[in-house]
Amino acid sequence: MSVDDKTDQRPVGRGELTARELLRWVWRQVTSMRTALVLLLLLALAAIPGSVIPQTGVDALEVTRWKEEHPDLTPIYEKLDLFSVYDSIWFSAIYLLLVLSLVGCIVPRLFVYARALRAQPPRTPRHLTRLADHVSYETDLAPEEVLDRARAVLGKRHRLRAVDPADGPADSVSAERGYLREAGNLLFHLSVLVVLAGFGIGGLYGYQGGVILVQGSTFGNSLTQYDDFDPGGLFTPEQLDDFDFTVDSFEVDWLRSGSGAGTARGFEAGISYREGDRPQEEYDLRVNHPLSIDSTDVFLIGHGYAPVITVRDGEGNVAWTGPTVFLPQDSSFVSFGVIKAPTAEPEQIGLEGLFYPTFDLYEGDPVSVFPEALKPLVSMLVYTGDLGLDDGTSQSVYVLDKDKATQLEGEDGKPFRLDLSVGETVELPDGLGSVTFERVDPWIRVQISQTPGKEVALLGVVLALIGLCGSLFIRPRRIWVRARTVTRDGAAGGGGGTMTVVDVAGLDRSGNGELDEVLADLVAALKKE
C-alpha cells in the first residue's frame, strides 16, 4: 500500500461526521416537531403578502393599478414574486418542506402507536402505596373474589392485562384506558397533511379566472373570454366546462339612513345560464351564494358603473359608442375610466376622467355624496392625436397612452374638461366632434374557478377537529388493584384469623388529576354486596 493510500484511509477525526451521519443528522432536524412548527409559522407569515398585496390570479386589474401607483416598488415586488405569492418558488419550498417534515414526524409515530396498541398494560408496581393516588381497605372477601370483581368492573371501559402463568399466581389486576388520545394527536397531524394535499391538488389541477360583465352582456366559458386567468400547473383547457350565461339584471340594496348610510346590504345579479345543450335556466347570483355548474363555481365579487358614452368625430360619424367600465376608487364609488376612439377623423380622440354616481360640490370640490347613481356625472379631459394604438403593442383598456397625444385646451388656455350629465352633449373645440353621455349601466365582476381539492381539504379540517377533540378530552390512565391475604393478630383483641387487604392505585398520564373520585367509585363497586 502506498503512502497516498494510507493518507486516503485515515480515520474520521473527533467531531467530524461522515456523509451518512451528516444526512442522518439533517433528516432528524428536518423531521423534528420543532422544525415542523417553525415551518408552519413560516407558511403563515409567507401567506401575509398574498393577503395584503394584490395578486395576479385574484384581481389583475388591482395589480395593474397598484403598479401604476408604486412604480419604484414594482420591480422589487416582481423579482420577489409578491404579485403571485402562492405560485412563487420560495412559498412552494416552505410548503414542500412542511409536508416532508410532517411526514417524517408522523410516520415513525404511527409504528410506535401500532406497537402500543398491541402491547398489554404494564405489570402492577410492587409498592402501590407509593403512588400519589392510592386507596387501601380491608375486606372479608377472598382475594380471588376481589380480583374477579375488579376485572368485571374495569373490563367495561379498560383494557386488562392478560394473566401470564409465567408471572406466577395472579394477585393483582392491571388495567389501562385512553389509547385513543394518541390516536387523536396522530389524526390531527395527519389531517394537516390532508389539508395541504387538498390545497396542492387545487393548485395543480384547478384554475381561477375573473371577468367584468356589463348588464346585458354574455359570457362563454372559453379562455379568450376571461379578463385574467390563473391556471394550475397541470391544468388543461379540456377541463373547462361547457356553459354560458347572460347578466340580465343587477340590483344593490343600499342603506339610506343611519350611521351606515351609503353601505350596501346586499347585491343580487339575475343571470340566465345554459350548460351544454340543456335548456336555459335562471339564477340569482349573490355574495357567498355561487352558481355551481358541473365542477365550476361562479362567484359574485364586485360591481361598479359603466357610463354609456357616444363619441362622434369631426365628420359626424360615430367613432365610439357603448358602455365603458369605470373602476371604483373609493367607497363612494367615484370611478376612473378611459375611452378611446381610434377611428375618429381627422384625429384619434381619447377621454380620461372620473364618474360621480351622485355628484355634488363640497367647498368647491367635486364629490359623490352617495354611491348609488342618483345624479350621475362624468368629468373627463380630452386628448387627440396618436394614442399608441397603431404600433402593434398591447395596451390596457384602463390606461390612456398620452406620450404622443395632445391635450385639448379651451379658449381660456386651460385644459378642456367635459362635465356631462345623462342626456347632455358637448361639442369639442376646433370642430373635432362631440361627446354625448347616454346613460349608466351597472357592471359586475365574477370569479370563475375550479377547485378539485376542496373536498379533500374539507375532509382534513373535519378530521383535524375530531383529532383535536380526542386529544383534549380523552384522558389516558392506568388502574391497578392488588389483593393479598394477611393474618390478624389475635393479641390485639380482634381475634385471630385472616383478612384480605386491597390496594387500589391509579396514574393519570394526562396530568389532569381527578383520580380521587375514580378510585372512590372503584372501591365502592368492589365493596358492593
PDB file of N, CA and C in Angstrom, residues 15 242 334 409:
ATOM      1  N   GLY A  15     -15.391  14.835  16.240  1.00  0.00           N
ATOM      2  CA  GLY A  15     -16.197  15.990  15.882  1.00  0.00           C
ATOM      3  C   GLY A  15     -16.553  16.056  14.415  1.00  0.00           C
ATOM      4  N   ASP A 242     -68.547  23.259 -20.368  1.00  0.00           N
ATOM      5  CA  ASP A 242     -69.235  23.909 -21.482  1.00  0.00           C
ATOM      6  C   ASP A 242     -70.494  24.607 -20.957  1.00  0.00           C
ATOM      7  N   VAL A 334     -66.791  56.797  -6.601  1.00  0.00           N
ATOM      8  CA  VAL A 334     -66.176  57.657  -7.608  1.00  0.00           C
ATOM      9  C   VAL A 334     -65.237  56.776  -8.409  1.00  0.00           C
ATOM     10  N   GLU A 409     -57.234  72.207 -25.189  1.00  0.00           N
ATOM     11  CA  GLU A 409     -57.358  73.357 -24.295  1.00  0.00           C
ATOM     12  C   GLU A 409     -58.550  74.198 -24.715  1.00  0.00           C
TER      13      GLU A 409
END
